[in-house]
């Protein structure tokens, strides 16, 4: 559950960063739209390197997909229970049938999440092998060498730290303000 809270805080941070982060992190720089994806899909097979900065069409889609799936996973976790030892902090506010339905989503979505993570890793390996393009390092540390006209002037580290503090504070509040578990009513 603590890892779940940490992933929620990361999601909140990434949403802030998507709205007020650096140029290529912003959602407004994402290349989305089904047409765009279909047009660009054949390029995945080509050996030509993109040499671009920011998220490609497939990168934009996979970012949005992963953010959505992790949000669903951790979001549903808040409301469910295993009916024995563990219950998410907001389990008392939903009915048993709603909690059951959300637990079903929590279990199914985990399989979808694993499949998409696997696909993502496979795509990185494909880029490294087919296009000789290293996507792993830029994803790990956020830096990529590009032509000067594509570069960003600053990483806005101070703003990022502030966004991280706000994200952790919001998720901490979410957990701290949760209602008392209903089982305490018995004591
Ligand atoms: C990205 C984050 C999360 C992942 C990947 C994840 C993954 C999982 C998985 C795989 C299970 C099934 C375990 C099993 O059947 O043995 C599970 C169950 C459970 N999770 Fe999560 N979870 C996440 C977030 C959360 C959060 C934030 C909470 C609550 C604060 C939570 C609460 C629970 C509970 C109560 C169960 C037991 C439900 C049951 O047995 O039906 N999870 N989780």
mmCIF file of N, CA and C in Angstrom, residues 55-185:
data_model
loop_
_atom_site.group_PDB
_atom_site.id
_atom_site.type_symbol
_atom_site.label_atom_id
_atom_site.label_comp_id
_atom_site.label_asym_id
_atom_site.label_seq_id
_atom_site.Cartn_x
_atom_site.Cartn_y
_atom_site.Cartn_z
ATOM 1 N N UNK A 55 8.808 13.689 -26.629
ATOM 2 C CA UNK A 55 8.132 12.413 -26.860
ATOM 3 C C UNK A 55 7.728 12.263 -28.321
ATOM 4 N N UNK A 56 8.042 11.103 -28.879
ATOM 5 C CA UNK A 56 7.574 10.805 -30.228
ATOM 6 C C UNK A 56 6.076 10.488 -30.139
ATOM 7 N N UNK A 57 5.453 10.162 -31.276
ATOM 8 C CA UNK A 57 4.021 9.833 -31.284
ATOM 9 C C UNK A 57 3.756 8.611 -30.413
ATOM 10 N N UNK A 58 4.569 7.559 -30.618
ATOM 11 C CA UNK A 58 4.367 6.340 -29.821
ATOM 12 C C UNK A 58 4.751 6.598 -28.360
ATOM 13 N N UNK A 59 5.783 7.424 -28.142
ATOM 14 C CA UNK A 59 6.198 7.766 -26.770
ATOM 15 C C UNK A 59 5.097 8.540 -26.048
ATOM 16 N N UNK A 60 4.457 9.476 -26.758
ATOM 17 C CA UNK A 60 3.371 10.266 -26.148
ATOM 18 C C UNK A 60 2.229 9.349 -25.729
ATOM 19 N N UNK A 61 1.867 8.450 -26.640
ATOM 20 C CA UNK A 61 0.757 7.530 -26.346
ATOM 21 C C UNK A 61 1.087 6.618 -25.176
ATOM 22 N N UNK A 62 2.326 6.090 -25.173
ATOM 23 C CA UNK A 62 2.632 5.153 -24.090
ATOM 24 C C UNK A 62 2.721 5.882 -22.748
ATOM 25 N N UNK A 63 3.157 7.145 -22.752
ATOM 26 C CA UNK A 63 3.195 7.906 -21.494
ATOM 27 C C UNK A 63 1.783 8.094 -20.946
ATOM 28 N N UNK A 64 0.870 8.516 -21.817
ATOM 29 C CA UNK A 64 -0.508 8.746 -21.381
ATOM 30 C C UNK A 64 -1.128 7.431 -20.902
ATOM 31 N N UNK A 65 -0.858 6.355 -21.635
ATOM 32 C CA UNK A 65 -1.422 5.052 -21.271
ATOM 33 C C UNK A 65 -0.895 4.589 -19.910
ATOM 34 N N UNK A 66 0.417 4.711 -19.710
ATOM 35 C CA UNK A 66 0.995 4.258 -18.435
ATOM 36 C C UNK A 66 0.507 5.114 -17.266
ATOM 37 N N UNK A 67 0.424 6.436 -17.491
ATOM 38 C CA UNK A 67 -0.083 7.314 -16.420
ATOM 39 C C UNK A 67 -1.518 6.922 -16.056
ATOM 40 N N UNK A 68 -2.335 6.643 -17.081
ATOM 41 C CA UNK A 68 -3.732 6.284 -16.841
ATOM 42 C C UNK A 68 -3.823 4.961 -16.083
ATOM 43 N N UNK A 69 -3.052 3.961 -16.527
ATOM 44 C CA UNK A 69 -3.135 2.641 -15.897
ATOM 45 C C UNK A 69 -2.663 2.670 -14.442
ATOM 46 N N UNK A 70 -1.578 3.417 -14.176
ATOM 47 C CA UNK A 70 -1.088 3.486 -12.790
ATOM 48 C C UNK A 70 -2.103 4.245 -11.921
ATOM 49 N N UNK A 71 -2.730 5.281 -12.498
ATOM 50 C CA UNK A 71 -3.761 6.018 -11.743
ATOM 51 C C UNK A 71 -4.930 5.094 -11.402
ATOM 52 N N UNK A 72 -5.371 4.304 -12.374
ATOM 53 C CA UNK A 72 -6.484 3.368 -12.127
ATOM 54 C C UNK A 72 -6.068 2.358 -11.045
ATOM 55 N N UNK A 73 -4.835 1.840 -11.164
ATOM 56 C CA UNK A 73 -4.362 0.816 -10.230
ATOM 57 C C UNK A 73 -4.339 1.346 -8.790
ATOM 58 N N UNK A 74 -3.656 2.459 -8.602
ATOM 59 C CA UNK A 74 -3.521 2.986 -7.240
ATOM 60 C C UNK A 74 -4.840 3.609 -6.768
ATOM 61 N N UNK A 75 -5.584 4.228 -7.700
ATOM 62 C CA UNK A 75 -6.865 4.856 -7.345
ATOM 63 C C UNK A 75 -7.869 3.821 -6.850
ATOM 64 N N UNK A 76 -7.994 2.702 -7.538
ATOM 65 C CA UNK A 76 -8.935 1.661 -7.094
ATOM 66 C C UNK A 76 -8.462 1.050 -5.776
ATOM 67 N N UNK A 77 -7.126 0.948 -5.599
ATOM 68 C CA UNK A 77 -6.577 0.374 -4.360
ATOM 69 C C UNK A 77 -7.066 1.088 -3.113
ATOM 70 N N UNK A 78 -7.310 2.409 -3.241
ATOM 71 C CA UNK A 78 -7.743 3.199 -2.075
ATOM 72 C C UNK A 78 -9.073 2.715 -1.506
ATOM 73 N N UNK A 79 -9.879 2.056 -2.338
ATOM 74 C CA UNK A 79 -11.259 1.738 -1.942
ATOM 75 C C UNK A 79 -11.501 0.258 -1.643
ATOM 76 N N UNK A 80 -10.477 -0.569 -1.830
ATOM 77 C CA UNK A 80 -10.754 -2.011 -1.765
ATOM 78 C C UNK A 80 -10.231 -2.659 -0.482
ATOM 79 N N UNK A 81 -10.630 -3.899 -0.307
ATOM 80 C CA UNK A 81 -10.206 -4.640 0.882
ATOM 81 C C UNK A 81 -10.079 -6.114 0.518
ATOM 82 N N UNK A 82 -9.195 -6.817 1.246
ATOM 83 C CA UNK A 82 -9.136 -8.273 1.038
ATOM 84 C C UNK A 82 -10.068 -8.983 2.019
ATOM 85 N N UNK A 83 -10.848 -8.204 2.750
ATOM 86 C CA UNK A 83 -11.837 -8.698 3.729
ATOM 87 C C UNK A 83 -11.204 -9.446 4.895
ATOM 88 N N UNK A 84 -9.880 -9.412 5.016
ATOM 89 C CA UNK A 84 -9.228 -10.092 6.150
ATOM 90 C C UNK A 84 -8.314 -9.095 6.884
ATOM 91 N N UNK A 85 -7.189 -8.767 6.255
ATOM 92 C CA UNK A 85 -6.185 -7.950 6.942
ATOM 93 C C UNK A 85 -6.096 -6.526 6.415
ATOM 94 N N UNK A 86 -6.213 -6.392 5.093
ATOM 95 C CA UNK A 86 -5.873 -5.107 4.486
ATOM 96 C C UNK A 86 -7.075 -4.424 3.857
ATOM 97 N N UNK A 87 -7.125 -3.119 4.071
ATOM 98 C CA UNK A 87 -8.172 -2.332 3.417
ATOM 99 C C UNK A 87 -7.578 -0.983 3.049
ATOM 100 N N UNK A 88 -7.906 -0.514 1.857
ATOM 101 C CA UNK A 88 -7.490 0.821 1.450
ATOM 102 C C UNK A 88 -8.159 1.842 2.355
ATOM 103 N N UNK A 89 -7.592 3.045 2.506
ATOM 104 C CA UNK A 89 -8.105 4.012 3.470
ATOM 105 C C UNK A 89 -9.533 4.489 3.194
ATOM 106 N N UNK A 90 -9.973 4.398 1.957
ATOM 107 C CA UNK A 90 -11.333 4.873 1.628
ATOM 108 C C UNK A 90 -12.314 3.722 1.437
ATOM 109 N N UNK A 91 -11.919 2.520 1.880
ATOM 110 C CA UNK A 91 -12.822 1.376 1.772
ATOM 111 C C UNK A 91 -14.150 1.616 2.522
ATOM 112 N N UNK A 92 -14.122 2.261 3.716
ATOM 113 C CA UNK A 92 -15.387 2.451 4.438
ATOM 114 C C UNK A 92 -16.406 3.339 3.714
ATOM 115 N N UNK A 93 -15.987 4.146 2.764
ATOM 116 C CA UNK A 93 -16.952 5.061 2.133
ATOM 117 C C UNK A 93 -17.693 4.428 0.958
ATOM 118 N N UNK A 94 -17.311 3.217 0.561
ATOM 119 C CA UNK A 94 -18.026 2.571 -0.552
ATOM 120 C C UNK A 94 -18.750 1.316 -0.062
ATOM 121 N N UNK A 95 -19.794 0.939 -0.809
ATOM 122 C CA UNK A 95 -20.529 -0.270 -0.433
ATOM 123 C C UNK A 95 -19.689 -1.511 -0.752
ATOM 124 N N UNK A 96 -20.088 -2.639 -0.190
ATOM 125 C CA UNK A 96 -19.367 -3.895 -0.428
ATOM 126 C C UNK A 96 -19.318 -4.252 -1.906
ATOM 127 N N UNK A 97 -20.440 -4.014 -2.617
ATOM 128 C CA UNK A 97 -20.454 -4.402 -4.039
ATOM 129 C C UNK A 97 -19.562 -3.476 -4.868
ATOM 130 N N UNK A 98 -19.562 -2.171 -4.515
ATOM 131 C CA UNK A 98 -18.673 -1.239 -5.239
ATOM 132 C C UNK A 98 -17.219 -1.623 -4.985
ATOM 133 N N UNK A 99 -16.898 -1.937 -3.705
ATOM 134 C CA UNK A 99 -15.521 -2.331 -3.369
ATOM 135 C C UNK A 99 -15.133 -3.602 -4.149
ATOM 136 N N UNK A 100 -16.092 -4.524 -4.267
ATOM 137 C CA UNK A 100 -15.829 -5.771 -4.996
ATOM 138 C C UNK A 100 -15.546 -5.502 -6.464
ATOM 139 N N UNK A 101 -16.337 -4.581 -7.034
ATOM 140 C CA UNK A 101 -16.156 -4.242 -8.452
ATOM 141 C C UNK A 101 -14.786 -3.563 -8.669
ATOM 142 N N UNK A 102 -14.440 -2.648 -7.724
ATOM 143 C CA UNK A 102 -13.146 -1.950 -7.842
ATOM 144 C C UNK A 102 -11.973 -2.922 -7.629
ATOM 145 N N UNK A 103 -12.183 -3.924 -6.749
ATOM 146 C CA UNK A 103 -11.127 -4.932 -6.525
ATOM 147 C C UNK A 103 -10.923 -5.754 -7.804
ATOM 148 N N UNK A 104 -12.037 -6.013 -8.496
ATOM 149 C CA UNK A 104 -11.948 -6.739 -9.768
ATOM 150 C C UNK A 104 -11.097 -5.927 -10.762
ATOM 151 N N UNK A 105 -11.397 -4.626 -10.838
ATOM 152 C CA UNK A 105 -10.632 -3.745 -11.734
ATOM 153 C C UNK A 105 -9.155 -3.731 -11.304
ATOM 154 N N UNK A 106 -8.919 -3.671 -9.964
ATOM 155 C CA UNK A 106 -7.552 -3.632 -9.416
ATOM 156 C C UNK A 106 -6.756 -4.875 -9.865
ATOM 157 N N UNK A 107 -7.415 -6.020 -9.853
ATOM 158 C CA UNK A 107 -6.725 -7.265 -10.236
ATOM 159 C C UNK A 107 -6.506 -7.344 -11.747
ATOM 160 N N UNK A 108 -7.581 -7.022 -12.518
ATOM 161 C CA UNK A 108 -7.471 -7.110 -13.990
ATOM 162 C C UNK A 108 -6.466 -6.076 -14.519
ATOM 163 N N UNK A 109 -6.607 -4.845 -13.977
ATOM 164 C CA UNK A 109 -5.757 -3.757 -14.465
ATOM 165 C C UNK A 109 -4.272 -4.051 -14.224
ATOM 166 N N UNK A 110 -3.988 -4.805 -13.140
ATOM 167 C CA UNK A 110 -2.591 -5.138 -12.859
ATOM 168 C C UNK A 110 -1.999 -5.966 -14.007
ATOM 169 N N UNK A 111 -2.819 -6.870 -14.567
ATOM 170 C CA UNK A 111 -2.331 -7.677 -15.706
ATOM 171 C C UNK A 111 -2.096 -6.798 -16.929
ATOM 172 N N UNK A 112 -3.037 -5.855 -17.149
ATOM 173 C CA UNK A 112 -2.900 -4.943 -18.295
ATOM 174 C C UNK A 112 -1.632 -4.099 -18.113
ATOM 175 N N UNK A 113 -1.449 -3.614 -16.878
ATOM 176 C CA UNK A 113 -0.281 -2.778 -16.562
ATOM 177 C C UNK A 113 1.013 -3.534 -16.839
ATOM 178 N N UNK A 114 1.064 -4.792 -16.407
ATOM 179 C CA UNK A 114 2.279 -5.593 -16.633
ATOM 180 C C UNK A 114 2.530 -5.777 -18.125
ATOM 181 N N UNK A 115 1.439 -6.002 -18.889
ATOM 182 C CA UNK A 115 1.590 -6.194 -20.332
ATOM 183 C C UNK A 115 2.127 -4.918 -20.981
ATOM 184 N N UNK A 116 1.583 -3.752 -20.568
ATOM 185 C CA UNK A 116 2.014 -2.488 -21.175
ATOM 186 C C UNK A 116 3.458 -2.164 -20.771
ATOM 187 N N UNK A 117 3.819 -2.452 -19.512
ATOM 188 C CA UNK A 117 5.209 -2.235 -19.078
ATOM 189 C C UNK A 117 6.129 -3.126 -19.914
ATOM 190 N N UNK A 118 5.717 -4.374 -20.127
ATOM 191 C CA UNK A 118 6.508 -5.308 -20.945
ATOM 192 C C UNK A 118 6.684 -4.781 -22.364
ATOM 193 N N UNK A 119 5.573 -4.263 -22.918
ATOM 194 C CA UNK A 119 5.607 -3.722 -24.287
ATOM 195 C C UNK A 119 6.544 -2.513 -24.354
ATOM 196 N N UNK A 120 6.481 -1.695 -23.325
ATOM 197 C CA UNK A 120 7.312 -0.497 -23.243
ATOM 198 C C UNK A 120 8.798 -0.894 -23.231
ATOM 199 N N UNK A 121 9.133 -1.891 -22.403
ATOM 200 C CA UNK A 121 10.522 -2.348 -22.331
ATOM 201 C C UNK A 121 10.949 -2.967 -23.661
ATOM 202 N N UNK A 122 9.997 -3.704 -24.290
ATOM 203 C CA UNK A 122 10.316 -4.315 -25.585
ATOM 204 C C UNK A 122 10.576 -3.228 -26.628
ATOM 205 N N UNK A 123 9.786 -2.136 -26.580
ATOM 206 C CA UNK A 123 9.969 -1.036 -27.539
ATOM 207 C C UNK A 123 11.341 -0.385 -27.346
ATOM 208 N N UNK A 124 11.762 -0.242 -26.094
ATOM 209 C CA UNK A 124 13.083 0.355 -25.817
ATOM 210 C C UNK A 124 14.186 -0.545 -26.386
ATOM 211 N N UNK A 125 14.017 -1.858 -26.174
ATOM 212 C CA UNK A 125 15.005 -2.813 -26.691
ATOM 213 C C UNK A 125 15.008 -2.780 -28.218
ATOM 214 N N UNK A 126 13.804 -2.644 -28.824
ATOM 215 C CA UNK A 126 13.676 -2.585 -30.286
ATOM 216 C C UNK A 126 14.413 -1.355 -30.839
ATOM 217 N N UNK A 127 14.202 -0.203 -30.202
ATOM 218 C CA UNK A 127 14.871 1.027 -30.639
ATOM 219 C C UNK A 127 16.387 0.877 -30.550
ATOM 220 N N UNK A 128 16.843 0.232 -29.458
ATOM 221 C CA UNK A 128 18.292 0.070 -29.268
ATOM 222 C C UNK A 128 18.861 -0.853 -30.347
ATOM 223 N N UNK A 129 18.116 -1.918 -30.678
ATOM 224 C CA UNK A 129 18.628 -2.922 -31.621
ATOM 225 C C UNK A 129 18.440 -2.478 -33.074
ATOM 226 N N UNK A 130 17.220 -2.039 -33.404
ATOM 227 C CA UNK A 130 16.878 -1.731 -34.798
ATOM 228 C C UNK A 130 17.395 -0.360 -35.234
ATOM 229 N N UNK A 131 17.195 0.633 -34.366
ATOM 230 C CA UNK A 131 17.539 2.009 -34.763
ATOM 231 C C UNK A 131 18.838 2.488 -34.140
ATOM 232 N N UNK A 132 19.434 1.659 -33.288
ATOM 233 C CA UNK A 132 20.653 2.053 -32.559
ATOM 234 C C UNK A 132 20.408 3.368 -31.800
ATOM 235 N N UNK A 133 19.212 3.479 -31.254
ATOM 236 C CA UNK A 133 18.839 4.704 -30.535
ATOM 237 C C UNK A 133 18.647 4.369 -29.060
ATOM 238 N N UNK A 134 19.384 5.069 -28.202
ATOM 239 C CA UNK A 134 19.339 4.773 -26.776
ATOM 240 C C UNK A 134 18.232 5.588 -26.093
ATOM 241 N N UNK A 135 17.088 4.958 -25.858
ATOM 242 C CA UNK A 135 15.986 5.659 -25.180
ATOM 243 C C UNK A 135 16.086 5.498 -23.672
ATOM 244 N N UNK A 136 16.852 4.478 -23.253
ATOM 245 C CA UNK A 136 16.889 4.152 -21.823
ATOM 246 C C UNK A 136 17.524 5.283 -20.997
ATOM 247 N N UNK A 137 18.722 5.726 -21.413
ATOM 248 C CA UNK A 137 19.419 6.754 -20.604
ATOM 249 C C UNK A 137 18.607 8.041 -20.487
ATOM 250 N N UNK A 138 18.070 8.592 -21.604
ATOM 251 C CA UNK A 138 17.274 9.823 -21.441
ATOM 252 C C UNK A 138 16.065 9.624 -20.511
ATOM 253 N N UNK A 139 15.475 8.415 -20.528
ATOM 254 C CA UNK A 139 14.328 8.188 -19.644
ATOM 255 C C UNK A 139 14.774 8.102 -18.196
ATOM 256 N N UNK A 140 16.011 7.612 -17.990
ATOM 257 C CA UNK A 140 16.524 7.438 -16.632
ATOM 258 C C UNK A 140 16.908 8.781 -16.002
ATOM 259 N N UNK A 141 17.715 9.584 -16.748
ATOM 260 C CA UNK A 141 18.190 10.823 -16.114
ATOM 261 C C UNK A 141 17.613 12.091 -16.740
ATOM 262 N N UNK A 142 16.840 11.968 -17.795
ATOM 263 C CA UNK A 142 16.165 13.133 -18.358
ATOM 264 C C UNK A 142 17.002 13.970 -19.312
ATOM 265 N N UNK A 143 18.250 13.586 -19.535
ATOM 266 C CA UNK A 143 19.092 14.385 -20.437
ATOM 267 C C UNK A 143 19.266 13.693 -21.782
ATOM 268 N N UNK A 144 19.282 14.507 -22.836
ATOM 269 C CA UNK A 144 19.512 13.966 -24.169
ATOM 270 C C UNK A 144 20.303 15.003 -24.960
ATOM 271 N N UNK A 145 21.285 14.542 -25.704
ATOM 272 C CA UNK A 145 22.058 15.482 -26.516
ATOM 273 C C UNK A 145 21.315 15.711 -27.823
ATOM 274 N N UNK A 146 20.972 16.984 -28.074
ATOM 275 C CA UNK A 146 20.228 17.330 -29.290
ATOM 276 C C UNK A 146 20.869 18.560 -29.936
ATOM 277 N N UNK A 147 20.376 18.899 -31.112
ATOM 278 C CA UNK A 147 20.880 20.109 -31.777
ATOM 279 C C UNK A 147 20.571 21.327 -30.896
ATOM 280 N N UNK A 148 21.465 22.355 -30.907
ATOM 281 C CA UNK A 148 21.276 23.506 -29.996
ATOM 282 C C UNK A 148 19.893 24.153 -30.107
ATOM 283 N N UNK A 149 19.323 24.204 -31.313
ATOM 284 C CA UNK A 149 18.016 24.879 -31.438
ATOM 285 C C UNK A 149 16.876 24.097 -30.777
ATOM 286 N N UNK A 150 17.124 22.809 -30.450
ATOM 287 C CA UNK A 150 16.091 21.999 -29.781
ATOM 288 C C UNK A 150 16.287 21.946 -28.266
ATOM 289 N N UNK A 151 17.415 22.492 -27.798
ATOM 290 C CA UNK A 151 17.743 22.350 -26.373
ATOM 291 C C UNK A 151 16.836 23.197 -25.485
ATOM 292 N N UNK A 152 16.730 22.776 -24.212
ATOM 293 C CA UNK A 152 15.987 23.602 -23.249
ATOM 294 C C UNK A 152 17.000 24.386 -22.409
ATOM 295 N N UNK A 153 16.674 25.641 -22.050
ATOM 296 C CA UNK A 153 17.652 26.459 -21.323
ATOM 297 C C UNK A 153 17.855 26.025 -19.870
ATOM 298 N N UNK A 154 16.829 25.416 -19.263
ATOM 299 C CA UNK A 154 16.947 25.060 -17.842
ATOM 300 C C UNK A 154 16.069 23.850 -17.535
ATOM 301 N N UNK A 155 16.461 23.094 -16.508
ATOM 302 C CA UNK A 155 15.645 21.949 -16.082
ATOM 303 C C UNK A 155 14.640 22.344 -14.998
ATOM 304 N N UNK A 156 14.689 23.591 -14.552
ATOM 305 C CA UNK A 156 13.786 24.099 -13.510
ATOM 306 C C UNK A 156 13.756 23.188 -12.284
ATOM 307 N N UNK A 157 14.952 22.887 -11.761
ATOM 308 C CA UNK A 157 15.051 21.951 -10.631
ATOM 309 C C UNK A 157 14.263 22.447 -9.410
ATOM 310 N N UNK A 158 14.354 23.751 -9.139
ATOM 311 C CA UNK A 158 13.641 24.307 -7.986
ATOM 312 C C UNK A 158 12.139 24.072 -8.112
ATOM 313 N N UNK A 159 11.623 24.323 -9.313
ATOM 314 C CA UNK A 159 10.187 24.135 -9.556
ATOM 315 C C UNK A 159 9.809 22.658 -9.388
ATOM 316 N N UNK A 160 10.716 21.776 -9.847
ATOM 317 C CA UNK A 160 10.457 20.328 -9.742
ATOM 318 C C UNK A 160 10.402 19.900 -8.277
ATOM 319 N N UNK A 161 11.332 20.446 -7.453
ATOM 320 C CA UNK A 161 11.346 20.082 -6.022
ATOM 321 C C UNK A 161 10.050 20.566 -5.361
ATOM 322 N N UNK A 162 9.632 21.792 -5.717
ATOM 323 C CA UNK A 162 8.387 22.329 -5.160
ATOM 324 C C UNK A 162 7.194 21.449 -5.560
ATOM 325 N N UNK A 163 7.155 21.050 -6.838
ATOM 326 C CA UNK A 163 6.052 20.196 -7.320
ATOM 327 C C UNK A 163 6.060 18.854 -6.580
ATOM 328 N N UNK A 164 7.264 18.312 -6.324
ATOM 329 C CA UNK A 164 7.363 17.024 -5.621
ATOM 330 C C UNK A 164 6.861 17.171 -4.180
ATOM 331 N N UNK A 165 7.231 18.289 -3.525
ATOM 332 C CA UNK A 165 6.794 18.503 -2.135
ATOM 333 C C UNK A 165 5.255 18.618 -2.089
ATOM 334 N N UNK A 166 4.687 19.380 -3.040
ATOM 335 C CA UNK A 166 3.221 19.545 -3.056
ATOM 336 C C UNK A 166 2.541 18.192 -3.315
ATOM 337 N N UNK A 167 3.113 17.395 -4.232
ATOM 338 C CA UNK A 167 2.511 16.090 -4.564
ATOM 339 C C UNK A 167 2.519 15.180 -3.339
ATOM 340 N N UNK A 168 3.643 15.129 -2.628
ATOM 341 C CA UNK A 168 3.740 14.271 -1.434
ATOM 342 C C UNK A 168 2.773 14.786 -0.361
ATOM 343 N N UNK A 169 2.696 16.120 -0.204
ATOM 344 C CA UNK A 169 1.795 16.696 0.807
ATOM 345 C C UNK A 169 0.340 16.350 0.479
ATOM 346 N N UNK A 170 -0.043 16.439 -0.796
ATOM 347 C CA UNK A 170 -1.437 16.157 -1.177
ATOM 348 C C UNK A 170 -1.805 14.699 -0.905
ATOM 349 N N UNK A 171 -0.901 13.771 -1.260
ATOM 350 C CA UNK A 171 -1.205 12.352 -1.046
ATOM 351 C C UNK A 171 -1.179 12.025 0.450
ATOM 352 N N UNK A 172 -0.267 12.663 1.198
ATOM 353 C CA UNK A 172 -0.245 12.445 2.651
ATOM 354 C C UNK A 172 -1.567 12.905 3.255
ATOM 355 N N UNK A 173 -2.055 14.077 2.805
ATOM 356 C CA UNK A 173 -3.342 14.584 3.304
ATOM 357 C C UNK A 173 -4.472 13.630 2.962
ATOM 358 N N UNK A 174 -4.439 13.120 1.719
ATOM 359 C CA UNK A 174 -5.475 12.175 1.266
ATOM 360 C C UNK A 174 -5.541 10.971 2.205
ATOM 361 N N UNK A 175 -4.373 10.475 2.601
ATOM 362 C CA UNK A 175 -4.332 9.288 3.473
ATOM 363 C C UNK A 175 -4.706 9.675 4.904
ATOM 364 N N UNK A 176 -4.177 10.816 5.372
ATOM 365 C CA UNK A 176 -4.435 11.211 6.767
ATOM 366 C C UNK A 176 -5.903 11.580 7.004
ATOM 367 N N UNK A 177 -6.561 12.127 5.968
ATOM 368 C CA UNK A 177 -7.952 12.558 6.140
ATOM 369 C C UNK A 177 -8.958 11.436 5.898
ATOM 370 N N UNK A 178 -8.452 10.233 5.640
ATOM 371 C CA UNK A 178 -9.366 9.110 5.352
ATOM 372 C C UNK A 178 -10.175 8.766 6.601
ATOM 373 N N UNK A 179 -11.396 8.264 6.406
ATOM 374 C CA UNK A 179 -12.204 7.904 7.582
ATOM 375 C C UNK A 179 -11.592 6.732 8.343
ATOM 376 N N UNK A 180 -11.955 6.611 9.609
ATOM 377 C CA UNK A 180 -11.484 5.474 10.416
ATOM 378 C C UNK A 180 -11.971 4.167 9.785
ATOM 379 N N UNK A 181 -11.160 3.121 9.814
ATOM 380 C CA UNK A 181 -11.637 1.834 9.287
ATOM 381 C C UNK A 181 -12.873 1.372 10.046
ATOM 382 N N UNK A 182 -13.849 0.825 9.307
ATOM 383 C CA UNK A 182 -15.122 0.488 9.942
ATOM 384 C C UNK A 182 -14.980 -0.609 10.992
ATOM 385 N N UNK A 183 -13.910 -1.445 10.911
ATOM 386 C CA UNK A 183 -13.791 -2.530 11.884
ATOM 387 C C UNK A 183 -13.577 -1.990 13.302
ATOM 388 N N UNK A 184 -13.070 -0.721 13.395
ATOM 389 C CA UNK A 184 -12.886 -0.165 14.738
ATOM 390 C C UNK A 184 -14.231 0.035 15.444
ATOM 391 N N UNK A 185 -15.306 0.106 14.653
ATOM 392 C CA UNK A 185 -16.628 0.295 15.240
ATOM 393 C C UNK A 185 -16.982 -0.850 16.194
#
